[in-house]
Amino acid sequence: MKTIDELVGDGVSGKRVFVRADLNVPLDGDTITDDGRIRAAVPTIQKLAESGARVIVASHLGRPKGAPDPQFSLAPVAQRLGELLGTEVAFATDTVGDSAKATVGGTADGGVTLLENLRFNAGETSKDDTERGAFADQLAALADAYVGDGFGAVHRKHASVYDLPARLPHAAGYLIATEVGVLKKLTEDVERPYAVVLGGAKVSDKLGVIDHLLGKADRLLVGGGMAYTFLAAKGYEVGKSLLQEDQIPAVKGYLDRAEQLGVEFVLPVDVVAAAEFPDLKTKAPANSAVVTADAIPAELEGLDIGPESRKRYAAKLADAATVFWNGPMGVFEHPDFAAGTRAVAQGLLDSPAFTVVGGGDSAAAVRQLGFDENAFGHISTGGGASLEYLEGKTLPGLAALED
Ligand SMILES: Nc1ncnc2c1ncn2[C@@H]1O[C@H](COP(=O)(O)OP(=O)(O)OP(=O)(O)O)[C@@H](O)[C@H]1O
Ligand SMILES: O=C(O)[C@H](O)COP(=O)(O)O
């Protein structure tokens, strides 16, 4: 993989360099609630700008449906990126249209432009190679070189991640290099006991990883929205909790295999539940109750792991030598459901283990709950991406950067 330093060494002054970043940050309206992914993108952009390149930054945000949708606009990100870079970032209000062409055309050497959300174009995420390729052709026309640096999206076979680098001279940015360097250590000789903590809401994306982790980890601690499919697989009533019903047979298989392999599965024994999903804007008290995990009342939704589970999870982390954590244990954005995530974060800090925290929301949770991010071994910007890397899968966005 060519490095960004090599690309810069070849000379980028006056060249249009397309940087595929992952600026998919959590937003409350148009307020960025955690700018970690924007900060992580800065070193690469800065290096290119200082070297005289005309930098075109592009990213997705959220999951719009292939057409413009104002709630997923990157406009607030352009503003924040400018503040962090200490320079104005020009914002194109489309991705490959007149605004993008004019804004990129008007970018001076050392200047930075951010394009509007790549996923406002159906070609970005299309499963059809021709449709994706056609969109990649339009993106390629805007640039002379490509730098892949959106680690959080390298597991997506999307036009800007996978098809575009094939059309331009390309290199890997600093963030990708750092992320891969750390995660590689976890796939080689990992120090044991190795505990993996999984949670979050993207359940269907993440359940598959467990299959692979069963052969690698010594302990699997499951919380967040994921946990309820496991509880249901054990035959428990999960009420209105997040449930991936079609995955129950697979999950039953994981539980059986774990038993055969001697891998410890740690599931919640109690949960904090409420009748309604909490209001994350007003953060109004949620009228929650602690219930046992084997009988969640039909009218309640599990939204965090309970106090007894927190103790058990912390104990399983206390003597681990390596921990990988992806996905919050509950709806940490609301104070009534943040205790499980806080307990796991504290458990990691109290443990002598080398700790890697992966995921946009997981990293945001750690910071929002007031923990010092530098106290963790590594905070990865990739959730699904880091999990798939650990799974040993070929990631489209990394494969595409190889020579
Ligand atoms: N029990 C639950 N029910 C519903 N949502 C939950 C539950 N527990 C956690 N969540 C939600 O999960 C979300 C984070 O999940 P996600 O899988 O996106 O995490 P991540 O891997 O850190 O991020 P990413 O994959 O986006 O990088 C949070 O917004 C949180 O509110
Ligand atoms: O948040 C993430 O994990 C990345 O930005 C990828 O987003 P996606 O899951 O919507 O592809």
CSV table of C-alpha atoms and ligand atoms in Angstrom, one decimal:
chain,number,residue,atom,x,y,z
A,1,MET,CA,0.0,0.0,0.0
A,2,LYS,CA,1.4,3.4,-1.0
A,3,THR,CA,1.6,5.8,2.0
A,4,ILE,CA,0.5,9.3,1.9
A,5,ASP,CA,4.1,10.4,2.5
A,6,GLU,CA,5.1,8.6,-0.7
A,7,LEU,CA,2.3,10.3,-2.6
A,8,VAL,CA,3.3,13.7,-1.3
A,9,GLY,CA,6.9,12.8,-2.1
A,10,ASP,CA,5.8,12.3,-5.7
A,11,GLY,CA,4.6,15.9,-5.7
A,12,VAL,CA,1.0,16.9,-5.1
A,13,SER,CA,1.3,20.7,-5.4
A,14,GLY,CA,-1.5,22.0,-7.6
A,15,LYS,CA,-3.0,18.6,-7.9
A,16,ARG,CA,-6.6,17.8,-6.9
A,17,VAL,CA,-6.4,15.1,-4.3
A,18,PHE,CA,-9.7,13.4,-3.3
A,19,VAL,CA,-9.7,12.3,0.4
A,20,ARG,CA,-12.3,9.7,1.2
A,21,ALA,CA,-12.8,10.3,5.0
A,22,ASP,CA,-15.4,9.0,7.4
A,23,LEU,CA,-17.0,12.1,8.8
A,24,ASN,CA,-20.2,10.2,9.9
A,25,VAL,CA,-20.5,12.0,13.2
A,26,PRO,CA,-23.5,11.9,15.6
A,27,LEU,CA,-25.7,15.0,15.2
A,28,ASP,CA,-28.5,16.5,17.3
A,29,GLY,CA,-30.3,18.6,14.6
A,30,ASP,CA,-27.3,20.4,13.1
A,31,THR,CA,-25.2,20.3,16.2
A,32,ILE,CA,-22.3,17.8,16.2
A,33,THR,CA,-22.4,15.9,19.5
A,34,ASP,CA,-19.0,14.3,19.0
A,35,ASP,CA,-16.4,15.5,16.6
A,36,GLY,CA,-13.9,12.6,17.1
A,37,ARG,CA,-14.1,11.4,13.5
A,38,ILE,CA,-13.5,14.9,12.2
A,39,ARG,CA,-10.5,15.4,14.4
A,40,ALA,CA,-9.2,12.0,13.3
A,41,ALA,CA,-9.4,13.1,9.6
A,42,VAL,CA,-7.3,16.3,10.2
A,43,PRO,CA,-3.7,15.0,9.9
A,44,THR,CA,-4.1,13.7,6.4
A,45,ILE,CA,-6.0,16.7,5.1
A,46,GLN,CA,-3.5,19.0,6.8
A,47,LYS,CA,-0.5,17.2,5.3
A,48,LEU,CA,-2.0,17.5,1.8
A,49,ALA,CA,-3.0,21.1,2.2
A,50,GLU,CA,0.4,22.1,3.5
A,51,SER,CA,2.0,20.3,0.5
A,52,GLY,CA,0.0,22.5,-1.9
A,53,ALA,CA,-2.6,20.1,-3.0
A,54,ARG,CA,-6.2,21.2,-3.7
A,55,VAL,CA,-7.9,18.9,-1.3
A,56,ILE,CA,-11.4,17.5,-2.0
A,57,VAL,CA,-12.8,15.8,1.1
A,58,ALA,CA,-15.8,13.5,0.8
A,59,SER,CA,-17.8,11.3,3.2
A,60,HIS,CA,-21.1,9.8,3.9
A,61,LEU,CA,-23.3,10.8,6.9
A,62,GLY,CA,-26.0,8.5,8.2
A,63,ARG,CA,-28.0,6.3,5.9
A,64,PRO,CA,-30.0,8.5,3.4
A,65,LYS,CA,-31.7,6.7,0.7
A,66,GLY,CA,-29.7,7.7,-2.4
A,67,ALA,CA,-31.3,11.1,-2.7
A,68,PRO,CA,-30.7,14.5,-1.0
A,69,ASP,CA,-32.1,14.7,2.5
A,70,PRO,CA,-31.3,17.8,4.5
A,71,GLN,CA,-31.2,16.0,7.9
A,72,PHE,CA,-28.0,14.2,6.6
A,73,SER,CA,-26.3,17.2,5.2
A,74,LEU,CA,-22.5,17.5,5.8
A,75,ALA,CA,-22.8,21.3,6.0
A,76,PRO,CA,-22.3,21.4,9.9
A,77,VAL,CA,-19.2,19.2,9.3
A,78,ALA,CA,-17.7,21.6,6.8
A,79,GLN,CA,-17.9,24.3,9.5
A,80,ARG,CA,-16.3,22.2,12.2
A,81,LEU,CA,-13.6,20.9,9.9
A,82,GLY,CA,-12.7,24.5,9.0
A,83,GLU,CA,-12.4,25.4,12.7
A,84,LEU,CA,-10.1,22.4,13.3
A,85,LEU,CA,-7.9,23.1,10.3
A,86,GLY,CA,-7.9,26.8,11.1
A,87,THR,CA,-8.9,27.7,7.5
A,88,GLU,CA,-12.1,28.1,5.6
A,89,VAL,CA,-13.5,24.9,4.1
A,90,ALA,CA,-15.5,25.5,1.0
A,91,PHE,CA,-18.7,23.4,0.9
A,92,ALA,CA,-20.2,22.0,-2.3
A,93,THR,CA,-24.0,21.5,-2.0
A,94,ASP,CA,-23.9,18.5,-4.2
A,95,THR,CA,-21.4,15.7,-4.9
A,96,VAL,CA,-20.7,15.5,-8.6
A,97,GLY,CA,-23.0,18.3,-9.9
A,98,ASP,CA,-22.5,21.9,-10.8
A,99,SER,CA,-21.7,23.0,-7.2
A,100,ALA,CA,-19.0,20.4,-6.8
A,101,LYS,CA,-17.5,21.2,-10.2
A,102,ALA,CA,-17.5,24.9,-9.5
A,103,THR,CA,-16.2,24.6,-5.9
A,104,VAL,CA,-13.4,22.2,-6.8
A,105,GLY,CA,-12.6,24.3,-9.8
A,106,GLY,CA,-12.3,27.4,-7.5
A,107,THR,CA,-10.1,25.6,-4.9
A,108,ALA,CA,-6.7,27.2,-4.6
A,109,ASP,CA,-3.4,25.3,-4.0
A,110,GLY,CA,-3.5,24.4,-0.3
A,111,GLY,CA,-7.3,24.9,-0.2
A,112,VAL,CA,-9.9,22.5,1.1
A,113,THR,CA,-13.4,21.7,-0.2
A,114,LEU,CA,-15.9,19.3,1.3
A,115,LEU,CA,-18.4,17.7,-1.0
A,116,GLU,CA,-22.0,17.1,0.1
A,117,ASN,CA,-23.0,13.6,1.5
A,118,LEU,CA,-21.9,10.9,-1.0
A,119,ARG,CA,-25.0,8.8,-0.2
A,120,PHE,CA,-27.2,11.5,-1.7
A,121,ASN,CA,-26.3,9.6,-4.9
A,122,ALA,CA,-27.8,6.2,-5.4
A,123,GLY,CA,-24.6,5.1,-7.2
A,124,GLU,CA,-22.5,5.3,-4.0
A,125,THR,CA,-24.0,2.3,-2.3
A,126,SER,CA,-25.5,0.5,-5.3
A,127,LYS,CA,-25.0,-3.3,-5.5
A,128,ASP,CA,-24.9,-3.0,-9.2
A,129,ASP,CA,-21.2,-2.7,-10.4
A,130,THR,CA,-22.2,-0.7,-13.4
A,131,GLU,CA,-24.2,1.9,-11.5
A,132,ARG,CA,-21.5,2.2,-8.8
A,133,GLY,CA,-18.8,2.4,-11.5
A,134,ALA,CA,-20.7,5.2,-13.3
A,135,PHE,CA,-20.8,7.2,-10.1
A,136,ALA,CA,-17.1,6.5,-9.5
A,137,ASP,CA,-16.3,7.8,-13.0
A,138,GLN,CA,-18.1,11.1,-12.1
A,139,LEU,CA,-16.1,11.4,-8.9
A,140,ALA,CA,-12.8,10.5,-10.7
A,141,ALA,CA,-13.4,13.4,-13.1
A,142,LEU,CA,-13.1,15.8,-10.1
A,143,ALA,CA,-9.6,14.7,-9.0
A,144,ASP,CA,-6.0,13.7,-10.0
A,145,ALA,CA,-5.3,11.4,-7.1
A,146,TYR,CA,-7.0,9.6,-4.3
A,147,VAL,CA,-6.3,9.1,-0.6
A,148,GLY,CA,-8.3,6.5,1.3
A,149,ASP,CA,-8.6,7.5,4.9
A,150,GLY,CA,-12.1,6.7,6.0
A,151,PHE,CA,-11.3,3.7,8.1
A,152,GLY,CA,-14.9,3.5,9.5
A,153,ALA,CA,-16.2,2.8,6.0
A,154,VAL,CA,-13.5,0.4,4.6
A,155,HIS,CA,-15.9,-2.5,5.0
A,156,ARG,CA,-18.3,-1.0,2.6
A,157,LYS,CA,-18.1,-1.9,-1.1
A,158,HIS,CA,-19.2,1.5,-2.1
A,159,ALA,CA,-18.2,3.7,-5.1
A,160,SER,CA,-16.0,6.2,-3.2
A,161,VAL,CA,-14.4,3.4,-1.1
A,162,TYR,CA,-13.9,0.6,-3.6
A,163,ASP,CA,-14.4,1.7,-7.2
A,164,LEU,CA,-12.8,5.2,-7.2
A,165,PRO,CA,-9.3,4.2,-6.1
A,166,ALA,CA,-9.1,1.9,-9.1
A,167,ARG,CA,-9.5,4.9,-11.3
A,168,LEU,CA,-6.8,7.2,-9.8
A,169,PRO,CA,-3.3,7.0,-8.4
A,170,HIS,CA,-4.0,6.2,-4.8
A,171,ALA,CA,-2.5,6.0,-1.3
A,172,ALA,CA,-3.6,5.3,2.3
A,173,GLY,CA,-3.9,8.2,4.7
A,174,TYR,CA,-2.5,8.4,8.2
A,175,LEU,CA,-5.7,7.3,10.0
A,176,ILE,CA,-6.0,4.1,8.0
A,177,ALA,CA,-2.3,3.4,8.6
A,178,THR,CA,-2.7,3.9,12.4
A,179,GLU,CA,-5.9,1.9,12.7
A,180,VAL,CA,-4.6,-1.1,10.7
A,181,GLY,CA,-1.4,-1.0,12.7
A,182,VAL,CA,-3.2,-1.4,16.0
A,183,LEU,CA,-5.9,-3.9,14.9
A,184,LYS,CA,-3.3,-6.1,13.3
A,185,LYS,CA,-1.8,-6.7,16.7
A,186,LEU,CA,-5.1,-8.1,17.8
A,187,THR,CA,-5.2,-10.6,15.0
A,188,GLU,CA,-1.6,-11.8,15.6
A,189,ASP,CA,-0.4,-12.9,19.0
A,190,VAL,CA,-2.9,-11.5,21.4
A,191,GLU,CA,-2.3,-11.7,25.1
A,192,ARG,CA,-4.8,-13.8,27.0
A,193,PRO,CA,-7.4,-13.8,28.5
A,194,TYR,CA,-8.8,-12.0,25.5
A,195,ALA,CA,-12.3,-10.5,26.2
A,196,VAL,CA,-14.5,-9.0,23.5
A,197,VAL,CA,-17.4,-6.8,24.5
A,198,LEU,CA,-20.2,-6.3,22.0
A,199,GLY,CA,-23.2,-4.0,22.0
A,200,GLY,CA,-24.8,-1.3,20.0
A,201,ALA,CA,-27.7,-1.2,17.7
A,202,LYS,CA,-26.4,-2.4,14.3
A,203,VAL,CA,-27.3,-6.0,15.3
A,204,SER,CA,-27.6,-7.6,11.9
A,205,ASP,CA,-24.2,-6.2,10.9
A,206,LYS,CA,-22.5,-7.5,14.0
A,207,LEU,CA,-24.0,-10.8,14.8
A,208,GLY,CA,-21.9,-12.5,12.1
A,209,VAL,CA,-18.7,-11.5,13.7
A,210,ILE,CA,-19.4,-13.7,16.7
A,211,ASP,CA,-19.0,-16.8,14.6
A,212,HIS,CA,-15.3,-15.9,13.9
A,213,LEU,CA,-14.7,-14.5,17.4
A,214,LEU,CA,-15.6,-17.8,18.9
A,215,GLY,CA,-12.3,-19.2,17.7
A,216,LYS,CA,-10.3,-16.3,18.9
A,217,ALA,CA,-11.7,-14.8,22.1
A,218,ASP,CA,-11.8,-16.4,25.6
A,219,ARG,CA,-14.8,-14.4,26.8
A,220,LEU,CA,-17.6,-12.7,24.9
A,221,LEU,CA,-19.6,-10.1,26.8
A,222,VAL,CA,-22.8,-9.1,25.1
A,223,GLY,CA,-24.9,-6.0,25.9
A,224,GLY,CA,-26.7,-3.2,24.0
A,225,GLY,CA,-29.4,-4.0,21.5
A,226,MET,CA,-27.5,-7.2,20.6
A,227,ALA,CA,-28.2,-8.9,23.9
A,228,TYR,CA,-31.9,-9.4,23.3
A,229,THR,CA,-31.5,-11.8,20.4
A,230,PHE,CA,-29.3,-13.9,22.7
A,231,LEU,CA,-31.8,-13.8,25.5
A,232,ALA,CA,-34.6,-14.7,23.0
A,233,ALA,CA,-32.4,-17.6,21.8
A,234,LYS,CA,-32.3,-18.9,25.3
A,235,GLY,CA,-36.0,-18.9,25.3
A,236,TYR,CA,-36.6,-15.8,27.4
A,237,GLU,CA,-39.3,-13.2,26.9
A,238,VAL,CA,-37.7,-10.0,25.7
A,239,GLY,CA,-40.8,-7.7,25.5
A,240,LYS,CA,-40.5,-4.8,23.1
A,241,SER,CA,-36.6,-4.9,23.0
A,242,LEU,CA,-34.6,-4.8,19.8
A,243,LEU,CA,-34.8,-8.3,18.3
A,244,GLN,CA,-33.3,-9.9,15.2
A,245,GLU,CA,-35.8,-12.7,15.1
A,246,ASP,CA,-34.4,-14.3,11.9
A,247,GLN,CA,-31.0,-14.6,13.6
A,248,ILE,CA,-32.2,-16.7,16.6
A,249,PRO,CA,-31.2,-20.1,15.1
A,250,ALA,CA,-27.7,-18.8,14.3
A,251,VAL,CA,-27.4,-17.3,17.8
A,252,LYS,CA,-28.5,-20.6,19.3
A,253,GLY,CA,-25.6,-22.2,17.3
A,254,TYR,CA,-23.1,-19.7,18.6
A,255,LEU,CA,-24.2,-20.5,22.2
A,256,ASP,CA,-23.8,-24.2,21.6
A,257,ARG,CA,-20.4,-23.8,19.9
A,258,ALA,CA,-19.1,-21.6,22.7
A,259,GLU,CA,-20.0,-24.3,25.2
A,260,GLN,CA,-18.1,-26.9,23.2
A,261,LEU,CA,-15.1,-24.6,22.7
A,262,GLY,CA,-15.0,-23.5,26.4
A,263,VAL,CA,-15.6,-19.9,25.4
A,264,GLU,CA,-17.4,-18.0,28.1
A,265,PHE,CA,-20.5,-16.1,27.0
A,266,VAL,CA,-21.6,-13.4,29.4
A,267,LEU,CA,-25.1,-12.2,28.9
A,268,PRO,CA,-27.1,-9.7,31.1
A,269,VAL,CA,-28.9,-11.1,34.1
A,270,ASP,CA,-30.9,-7.9,34.6
A,271,VAL,CA,-31.8,-5.0,32.4
A,272,VAL,CA,-33.0,-1.4,32.7
A,273,ALA,CA,-36.3,-1.2,30.8
A,274,ALA,CA,-38.9,1.3,29.9
A,275,ALA,CA,-42.3,1.4,28.2
A,276,GLU,CA,-41.1,3.9,25.6
A,277,PHE,CA,-37.8,4.7,23.9
A,278,PRO,CA,-36.5,7.8,25.8
A,279,ASP,CA,-36.5,11.3,24.4
A,280,LEU,CA,-32.8,11.9,23.6
A,281,LYS,CA,-33.4,15.6,22.9
A,282,THR,CA,-35.1,16.7,26.2
A,283,LYS,CA,-33.5,13.8,28.2
A,284,ALA,CA,-36.7,13.9,30.3
A,285,PRO,CA,-36.7,11.2,33.0
A,286,ALA,CA,-37.8,7.9,31.5
A,287,ASN,CA,-39.7,6.1,34.2
A,288,SER,CA,-37.5,3.1,33.9
A,289,ALA,CA,-37.4,-0.1,36.0
A,290,VAL,CA,-34.8,-2.9,36.6
A,291,VAL,CA,-36.2,-6.3,35.5
A,292,THR,CA,-34.6,-9.7,35.4
A,293,ALA,CA,-33.3,-10.6,31.9
A,294,ASP,CA,-35.2,-13.9,31.8
A,295,ALA,CA,-38.6,-12.3,32.0
A,296,ILE,CA,-38.8,-8.8,30.5
A,297,PRO,CA,-42.5,-7.8,30.6
A,298,ALA,CA,-44.2,-7.7,27.3
A,299,GLU,CA,-44.8,-3.9,27.4
A,300,LEU,CA,-41.2,-3.0,28.3
A,301,GLU,CA,-38.1,-2.5,26.1
A,302,GLY,CA,-34.6,-3.3,27.5
A,303,LEU,CA,-32.5,-0.2,27.1
A,304,ASP,CA,-29.4,-0.9,29.3
A,305,ILE,CA,-27.8,-3.7,31.2
A,306,GLY,CA,-28.8,-3.7,34.9
A,307,PRO,CA,-26.8,-3.2,38.1
A,308,GLU,CA,-26.0,-6.9,38.7
A,309,SER,CA,-24.9,-7.4,35.1
A,310,ARG,CA,-22.6,-4.3,35.4
A,311,LYS,CA,-20.8,-5.9,38.4
A,312,ARG,CA,-20.4,-9.2,36.5
A,313,TYR,CA,-19.1,-7.5,33.3
A,314,ALA,CA,-16.6,-5.4,35.3
A,315,ALA,CA,-15.4,-8.6,37.0
A,316,LYS,CA,-14.8,-10.3,33.7
A,317,LEU,CA,-12.7,-7.4,32.5
A,318,ALA,CA,-10.7,-7.0,35.7
A,319,ASP,CA,-8.3,-9.9,34.9
A,320,ALA,CA,-8.4,-9.8,31.1
A,321,ALA,CA,-5.1,-9.1,29.3
A,322,THR,CA,-6.6,-7.8,26.1
A,323,VAL,CA,-10.1,-6.3,25.6
A,324,PHE,CA,-11.8,-5.2,22.4
A,325,TRP,CA,-15.0,-3.3,22.9
A,326,ASN,CA,-17.5,-2.3,20.2
A,327,GLY,CA,-21.0,-1.0,20.8
A,328,PRO,CA,-22.5,0.8,23.8
A,329,MET,CA,-24.2,-1.4,26.5
A,330,GLY,CA,-27.4,0.8,26.4
A,331,VAL,CA,-28.9,4.0,25.1
A,332,PHE,CA,-26.0,5.9,26.7
A,333,GLU,CA,-27.3,9.2,25.1
A,334,HIS,CA,-29.9,9.3,27.8
A,335,PRO,CA,-28.7,9.5,31.5
A,336,ASP,CA,-31.1,6.9,32.7
A,337,PHE,CA,-29.6,4.3,30.3
A,338,ALA,CA,-25.9,5.2,30.4
A,339,ALA,CA,-24.8,3.3,33.5
A,340,GLY,CA,-24.0,0.0,31.7
A,341,THR,CA,-21.8,1.8,29.2
A,342,ARG,CA,-20.1,3.8,31.9
A,343,ALA,CA,-19.5,0.6,33.9
A,344,VAL,CA,-17.8,-1.1,31.0
A,345,ALA,CA,-15.6,1.9,30.3
A,346,GLN,CA,-14.6,2.1,33.9
A,347,GLY,CA,-14.0,-1.6,33.9
A,348,LEU,CA,-11.6,-1.2,31.1
A,349,LEU,CA,-9.7,1.6,32.9
A,350,ASP,CA,-9.5,-0.5,36.1
A,351,SER,CA,-8.2,-3.5,34.2
A,352,PRO,CA,-4.5,-3.9,33.3
A,353,ALA,CA,-5.6,-5.1,29.9
A,354,PHE,CA,-4.5,-3.5,26.6
A,355,THR,CA,-7.8,-2.1,25.5
A,356,VAL,CA,-9.1,-1.2,22.0
A,357,VAL,CA,-12.5,0.6,21.8
A,358,GLY,CA,-14.0,0.5,18.3
A,359,GLY,CA,-16.9,2.4,16.8
A,360,GLY,CA,-18.2,5.9,16.1
A,361,ASP,CA,-20.8,5.6,18.8
A,362,SER,CA,-18.7,3.7,21.3
A,363,ALA,CA,-15.9,6.3,21.0
A,364,ALA,CA,-18.4,9.1,21.3
A,365,ALA,CA,-19.9,7.4,24.4
A,366,VAL,CA,-16.5,7.2,26.1
A,367,ARG,CA,-15.9,10.9,25.6
A,368,GLN,CA,-19.5,12.0,26.3
A,369,LEU,CA,-19.5,10.2,29.6
A,370,GLY,CA,-16.4,12.2,30.6
A,371,PHE,CA,-13.6,9.6,30.3
A,372,ASP,CA,-10.2,10.6,29.2
A,373,GLU,CA,-9.8,9.0,25.8
A,374,ASN,CA,-6.0,8.8,26.2
A,375,ALA,CA,-6.4,6.4,29.0
A,376,PHE,CA,-7.5,3.7,26.6
A,377,GLY,CA,-5.0,1.8,24.6
A,378,HIS,CA,-6.6,2.8,21.3
A,379,ILE,CA,-9.9,4.3,20.3
A,380,SER,CA,-10.8,3.2,16.8
A,381,THR,CA,-13.0,5.3,14.5
A,382,GLY,CA,-14.4,2.1,13.0
A,383,GLY,CA,-17.2,0.0,14.5
A,384,GLY,CA,-18.3,-2.4,11.8
A,385,ALA,CA,-15.0,-1.9,10.0
A,386,SER,CA,-12.8,-2.9,13.0
A,387,LEU,CA,-15.0,-5.9,13.7
A,388,GLU,CA,-14.7,-7.1,10.1
A,389,TYR,CA,-11.0,-6.5,10.2
A,390,LEU,CA,-10.7,-8.7,13.3
A,391,GLU,CA,-12.9,-11.3,11.5
A,392,GLY,CA,-10.0,-11.6,9.0
A,393,LYS,CA,-12.3,-10.5,6.1
A,394,THR,CA,-10.9,-8.8,3.1
A,395,LEU,CA,-12.1,-5.2,3.4
A,396,PRO,CA,-13.0,-3.6,0.1
A,397,GLY,CA,-11.6,-0.2,1.0
A,398,LEU,CA,-8.2,-1.6,2.1
A,399,ALA,CA,-7.9,-4.1,-0.8
A,400,ALA,CA,-8.6,-1.2,-3.2
A,401,LEU,CA,-5.6,0.7,-1.9
A,402,GLU,CA,-3.2,-2.1,-2.5
A,403,ASP,CA,-1.0,-1.7,-5.6
B,1,LIG,N1,-30.8,-1.8,24.1
B,1,LIG,C1,-30.7,-0.9,23.1
B,1,LIG,N2,-31.8,-0.7,22.4
B,1,LIG,C2,-31.7,0.2,21.3
B,1,LIG,N3,-30.6,0.9,21.0
B,1,LIG,C3,-29.5,0.7,21.7
B,1,LIG,C4,-29.5,-0.2,22.8
B,1,LIG,N4,-28.3,-0.2,23.3
B,1,LIG,C5,-27.6,0.6,22.6
B,1,LIG,N5,-28.3,1.2,21.7
B,1,LIG,C6,-27.9,2.2,20.7
B,1,LIG,O1,-26.8,1.8,19.9
B,1,LIG,C7,-26.2,2.9,19.3
B,1,LIG,C8,-24.8,2.6,18.9
B,1,LIG,O2,-24.8,1.4,18.1
B,1,LIG,P1,-23.7,1.1,16.9
B,1,LIG,O3,-23.9,-0.3,16.5
B,1,LIG,O4,-24.0,2.2,15.8
B,1,LIG,O5,-22.3,1.4,17.6
B,1,LIG,P2,-20.8,1.6,17.1
B,1,LIG,O6,-20.4,0.3,16.5
B,1,LIG,O7,-20.1,2.2,18.2
B,1,LIG,O8,-20.9,2.7,15.9
B,1,LIG,P3,-20.6,2.5,14.3
B,1,LIG,O9,-20.9,1.1,13.9
B,1,LIG,O10,-21.6,3.5,13.8
B,1,LIG,O11,-19.2,2.9,14.2
B,1,LIG,C9,-26.4,4.0,20.2
B,1,LIG,O12,-27.0,5.1,19.6
B,1,LIG,C10,-27.3,3.5,21.4
B,1,LIG,O13,-28.3,4.4,21.8
B,2,LIG,O1,-20.6,4.5,11.5
B,2,LIG,C1,-20.0,3.6,10.9
B,2,LIG,O2,-19.8,2.5,11.3
B,2,LIG,C2,-19.4,4.0,9.5
B,2,LIG,O3,-19.5,5.4,9.3
B,2,LIG,C3,-20.2,3.2,8.4
B,2,LIG,O4,-21.5,3.6,8.4
B,2,LIG,P1,-22.6,2.6,7.8
B,2,LIG,O5,-22.7,1.5,8.8
B,2,LIG,O6,-23.9,3.4,7.6
B,2,LIG,O7,-22.1,2.1,6.4
